[in-house]
Tab-separated table of C-alpha atoms in Angstrom:
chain	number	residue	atom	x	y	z
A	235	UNK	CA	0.000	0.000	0.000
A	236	UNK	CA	2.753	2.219	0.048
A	237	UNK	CA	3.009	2.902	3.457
A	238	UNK	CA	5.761	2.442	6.183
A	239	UNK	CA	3.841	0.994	8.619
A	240	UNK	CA	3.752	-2.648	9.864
A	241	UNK	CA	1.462	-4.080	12.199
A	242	UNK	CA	2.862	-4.189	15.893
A	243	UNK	CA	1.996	-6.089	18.840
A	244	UNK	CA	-0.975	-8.659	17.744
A	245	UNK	CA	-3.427	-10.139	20.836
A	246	UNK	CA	-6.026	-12.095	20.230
A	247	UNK	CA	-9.418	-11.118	21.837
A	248	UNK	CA	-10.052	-14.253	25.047
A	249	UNK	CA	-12.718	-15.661	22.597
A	250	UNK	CA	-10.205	-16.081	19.634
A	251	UNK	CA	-12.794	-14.113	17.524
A	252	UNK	CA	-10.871	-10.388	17.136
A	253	UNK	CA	-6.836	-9.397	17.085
A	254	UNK	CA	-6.019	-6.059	18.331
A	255	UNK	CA	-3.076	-4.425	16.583
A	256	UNK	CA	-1.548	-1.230	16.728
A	257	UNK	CA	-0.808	-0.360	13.019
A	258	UNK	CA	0.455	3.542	11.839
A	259	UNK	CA	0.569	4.498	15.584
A	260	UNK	CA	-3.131	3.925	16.103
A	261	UNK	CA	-5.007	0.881	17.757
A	262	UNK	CA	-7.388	-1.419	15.158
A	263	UNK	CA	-9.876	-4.266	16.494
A	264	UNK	CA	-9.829	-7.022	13.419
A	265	UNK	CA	-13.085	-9.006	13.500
A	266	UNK	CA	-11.788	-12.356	12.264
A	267	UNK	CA	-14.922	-13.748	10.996
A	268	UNK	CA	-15.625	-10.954	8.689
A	269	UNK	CA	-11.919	-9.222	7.832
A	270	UNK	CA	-13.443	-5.515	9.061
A	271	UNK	CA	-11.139	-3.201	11.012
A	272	UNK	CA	-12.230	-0.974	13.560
A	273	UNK	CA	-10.617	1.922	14.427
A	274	UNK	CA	-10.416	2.138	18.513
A	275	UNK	CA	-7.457	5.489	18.709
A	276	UNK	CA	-7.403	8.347	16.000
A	277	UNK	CA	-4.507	10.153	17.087
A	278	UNK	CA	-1.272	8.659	15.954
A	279	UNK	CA	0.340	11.498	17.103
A	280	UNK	CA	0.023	9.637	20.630
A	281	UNK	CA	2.076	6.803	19.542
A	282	UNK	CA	-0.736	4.232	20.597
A	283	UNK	CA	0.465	0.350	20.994
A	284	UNK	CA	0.783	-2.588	22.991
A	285	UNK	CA	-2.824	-3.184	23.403
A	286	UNK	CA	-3.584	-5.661	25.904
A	287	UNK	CA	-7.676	-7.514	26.043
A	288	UNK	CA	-9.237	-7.400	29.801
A	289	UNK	CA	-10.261	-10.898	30.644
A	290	UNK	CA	-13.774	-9.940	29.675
A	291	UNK	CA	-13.209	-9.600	25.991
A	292	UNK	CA	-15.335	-6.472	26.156
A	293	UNK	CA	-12.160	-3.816	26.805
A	294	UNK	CA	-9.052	-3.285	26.543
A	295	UNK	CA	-5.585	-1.540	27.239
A	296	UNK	CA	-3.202	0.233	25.312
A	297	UNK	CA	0.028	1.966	25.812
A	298	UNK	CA	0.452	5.867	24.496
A	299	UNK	CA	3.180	8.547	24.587
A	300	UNK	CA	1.254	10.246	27.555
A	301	UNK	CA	-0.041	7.220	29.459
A	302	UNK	CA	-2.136	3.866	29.643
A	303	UNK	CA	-5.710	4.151	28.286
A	304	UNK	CA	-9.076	2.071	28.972
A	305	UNK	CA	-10.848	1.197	25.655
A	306	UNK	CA	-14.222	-0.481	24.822
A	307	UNK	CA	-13.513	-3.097	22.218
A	308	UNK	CA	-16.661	-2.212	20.033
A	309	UNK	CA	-15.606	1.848	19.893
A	310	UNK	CA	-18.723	3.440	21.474
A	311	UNK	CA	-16.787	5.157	23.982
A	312	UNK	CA	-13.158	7.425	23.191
A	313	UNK	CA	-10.566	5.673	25.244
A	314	UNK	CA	-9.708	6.760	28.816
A	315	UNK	CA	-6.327	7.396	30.923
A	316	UNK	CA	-6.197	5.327	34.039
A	317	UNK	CA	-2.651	5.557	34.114
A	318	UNK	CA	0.187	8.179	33.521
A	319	UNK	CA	2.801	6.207	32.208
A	320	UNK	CA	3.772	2.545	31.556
A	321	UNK	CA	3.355	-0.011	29.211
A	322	UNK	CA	1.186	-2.499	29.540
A	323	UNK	CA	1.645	-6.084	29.913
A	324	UNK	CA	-1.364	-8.239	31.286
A	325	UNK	CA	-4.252	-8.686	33.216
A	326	UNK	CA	-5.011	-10.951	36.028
A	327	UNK	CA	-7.811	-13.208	35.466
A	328	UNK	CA	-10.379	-11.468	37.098
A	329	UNK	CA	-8.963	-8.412	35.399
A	330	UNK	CA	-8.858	-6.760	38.597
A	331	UNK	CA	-4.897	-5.940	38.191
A	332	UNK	CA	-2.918	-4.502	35.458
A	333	UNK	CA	0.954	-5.820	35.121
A	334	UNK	CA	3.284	-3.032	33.103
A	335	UNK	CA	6.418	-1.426	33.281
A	336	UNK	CA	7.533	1.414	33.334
A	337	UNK	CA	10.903	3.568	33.569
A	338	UNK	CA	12.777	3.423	37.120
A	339	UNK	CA	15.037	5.533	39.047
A	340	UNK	CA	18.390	4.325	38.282
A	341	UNK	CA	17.162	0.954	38.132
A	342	UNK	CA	15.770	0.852	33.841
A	343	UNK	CA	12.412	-0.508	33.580
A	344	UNK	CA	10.722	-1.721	36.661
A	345	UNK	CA	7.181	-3.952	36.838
A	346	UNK	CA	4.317	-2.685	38.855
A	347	UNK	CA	0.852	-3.853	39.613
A	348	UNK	CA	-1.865	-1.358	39.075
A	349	UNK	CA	-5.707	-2.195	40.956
A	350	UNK	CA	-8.196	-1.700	39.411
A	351	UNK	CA	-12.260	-1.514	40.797
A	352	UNK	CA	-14.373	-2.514	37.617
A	353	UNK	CA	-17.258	-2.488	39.274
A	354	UNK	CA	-18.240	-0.455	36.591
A	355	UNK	CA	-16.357	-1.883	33.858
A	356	UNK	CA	-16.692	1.151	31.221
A	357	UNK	CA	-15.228	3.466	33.675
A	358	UNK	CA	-12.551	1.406	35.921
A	359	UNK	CA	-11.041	3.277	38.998
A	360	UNK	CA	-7.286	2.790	39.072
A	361	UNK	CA	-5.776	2.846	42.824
A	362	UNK	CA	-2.185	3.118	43.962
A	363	UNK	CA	0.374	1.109	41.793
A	364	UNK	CA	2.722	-1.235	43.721
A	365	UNK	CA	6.098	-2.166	42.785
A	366	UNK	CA	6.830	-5.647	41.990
A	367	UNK	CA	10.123	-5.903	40.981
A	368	UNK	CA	12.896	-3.520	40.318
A	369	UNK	CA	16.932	-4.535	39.674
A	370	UNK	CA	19.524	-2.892	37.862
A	371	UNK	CA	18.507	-4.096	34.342
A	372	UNK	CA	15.345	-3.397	32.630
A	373	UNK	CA	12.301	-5.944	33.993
A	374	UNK	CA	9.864	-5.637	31.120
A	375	UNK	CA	6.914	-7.842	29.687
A	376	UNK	CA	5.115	-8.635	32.497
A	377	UNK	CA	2.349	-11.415	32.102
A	378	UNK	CA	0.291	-13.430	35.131
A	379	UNK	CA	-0.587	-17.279	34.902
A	380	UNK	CA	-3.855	-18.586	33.989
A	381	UNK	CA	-4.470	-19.259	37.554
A	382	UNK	CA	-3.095	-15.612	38.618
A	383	UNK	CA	-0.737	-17.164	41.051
A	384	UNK	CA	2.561	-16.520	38.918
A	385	UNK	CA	4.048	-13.727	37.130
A	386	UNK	CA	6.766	-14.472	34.026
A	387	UNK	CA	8.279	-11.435	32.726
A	388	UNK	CA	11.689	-10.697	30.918
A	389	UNK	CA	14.970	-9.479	33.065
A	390	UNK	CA	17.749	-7.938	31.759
A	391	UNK	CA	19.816	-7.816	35.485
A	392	UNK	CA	22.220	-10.456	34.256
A	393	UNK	CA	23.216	-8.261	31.101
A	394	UNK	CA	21.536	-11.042	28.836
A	395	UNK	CA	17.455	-10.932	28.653
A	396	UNK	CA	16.158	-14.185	30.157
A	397	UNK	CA	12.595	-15.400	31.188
A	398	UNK	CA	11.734	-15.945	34.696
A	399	UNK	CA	8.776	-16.397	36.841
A	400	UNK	CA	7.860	-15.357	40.523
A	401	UNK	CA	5.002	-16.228	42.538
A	402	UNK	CA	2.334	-13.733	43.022
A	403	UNK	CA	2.212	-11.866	45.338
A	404	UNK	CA	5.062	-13.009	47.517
A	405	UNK	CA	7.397	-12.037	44.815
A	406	UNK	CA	7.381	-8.918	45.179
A	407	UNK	CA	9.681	-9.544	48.415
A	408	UNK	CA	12.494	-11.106	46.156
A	409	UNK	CA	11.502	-14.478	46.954
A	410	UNK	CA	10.684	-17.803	44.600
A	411	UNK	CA	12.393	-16.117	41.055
A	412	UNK	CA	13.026	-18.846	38.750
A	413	UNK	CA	14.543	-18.857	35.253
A	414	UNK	CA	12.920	-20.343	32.537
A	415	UNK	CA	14.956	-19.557	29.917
């Protein structure tokens, strides 16, 4: 088509019936069964990406240049902040907590847990972020277990990126890390 832009960061929807992709700097919703893309961002300017499904199917997450934004899947709503800053990385499985990373103080990228109350699901109230892990190298691509009970994400600390996993929540304490790479 002429264009520079490649599609970045594919997730399928929990029913396996649309992929999220952030394409050109905005976020598209791909319905499978017919081929039609939605348009969920219109402001590439933002640098929209990493989108990231809620367990529900029904909304999602996506990274931008000025924070992490709360979108309806089907577009009737514009998307709304819930966080300043941080990428995105995964839900837990009642969706009730938000894994990203985001940039440290003299420590690179450091994982954090965001709650979230979706009581009311189309307008989810963020509370206080907790740290998770932080080490010298960047701790990025955080991602919970099916069964919530584990978090895997990637680690830079040993100057190589490797996989490891931690129990959640005890984790956080430096306990149970175990490489799986």
């Amino acid at each position: 088509s002429g264009t520079s832009a490649h599609p970045l960061s594919p997730r399928f929807s929990p029913d396996g019936k649309n992929l999220a992709v952030a394409l050109g700097g905005d976020i598209f919703i791909y319905d499978l069964a017919r081929g039609t893309p939605l348009r969920l961002t219109v402001n590439p300017g933002k640098g929209n990406h990493y989108p990231v499904w809620a367990p529900d199917g029904k909304h999602l997450v996506h990274y931008a240049n000025d924070g992490i934004y709360w979108s309806r899947a089907d577009g009737s709503a514009p998307p709304q902040a819930i966080y300043k800053e941080g990428v995105p990385g995964s839900f837990s499985p009642d969706g009730r907590l938000l894994a990203f990373h985001q940039t440290g103080s003299g420590t690179g990228r450091d994982i954090w847990i965001l709650p979230l109350d979706i009581t009311d699901p189309d307008h989810p109230k963020p509370g206080k972020p907790e740290l998770f892990l932080a080490t010298k190298g960047n701790d990025v691509e955080p991602a919970f277990s099916p069964d919530g009970h584990w978090l895997a994400y990637t680690s830079g600390e040993s100057g190589t990126p490797q996989v490891f996993v931690r129990p959640y929540p005890e984790g956080n304490q430096g306990g149970g890390q175990t490489q799986v790479s």
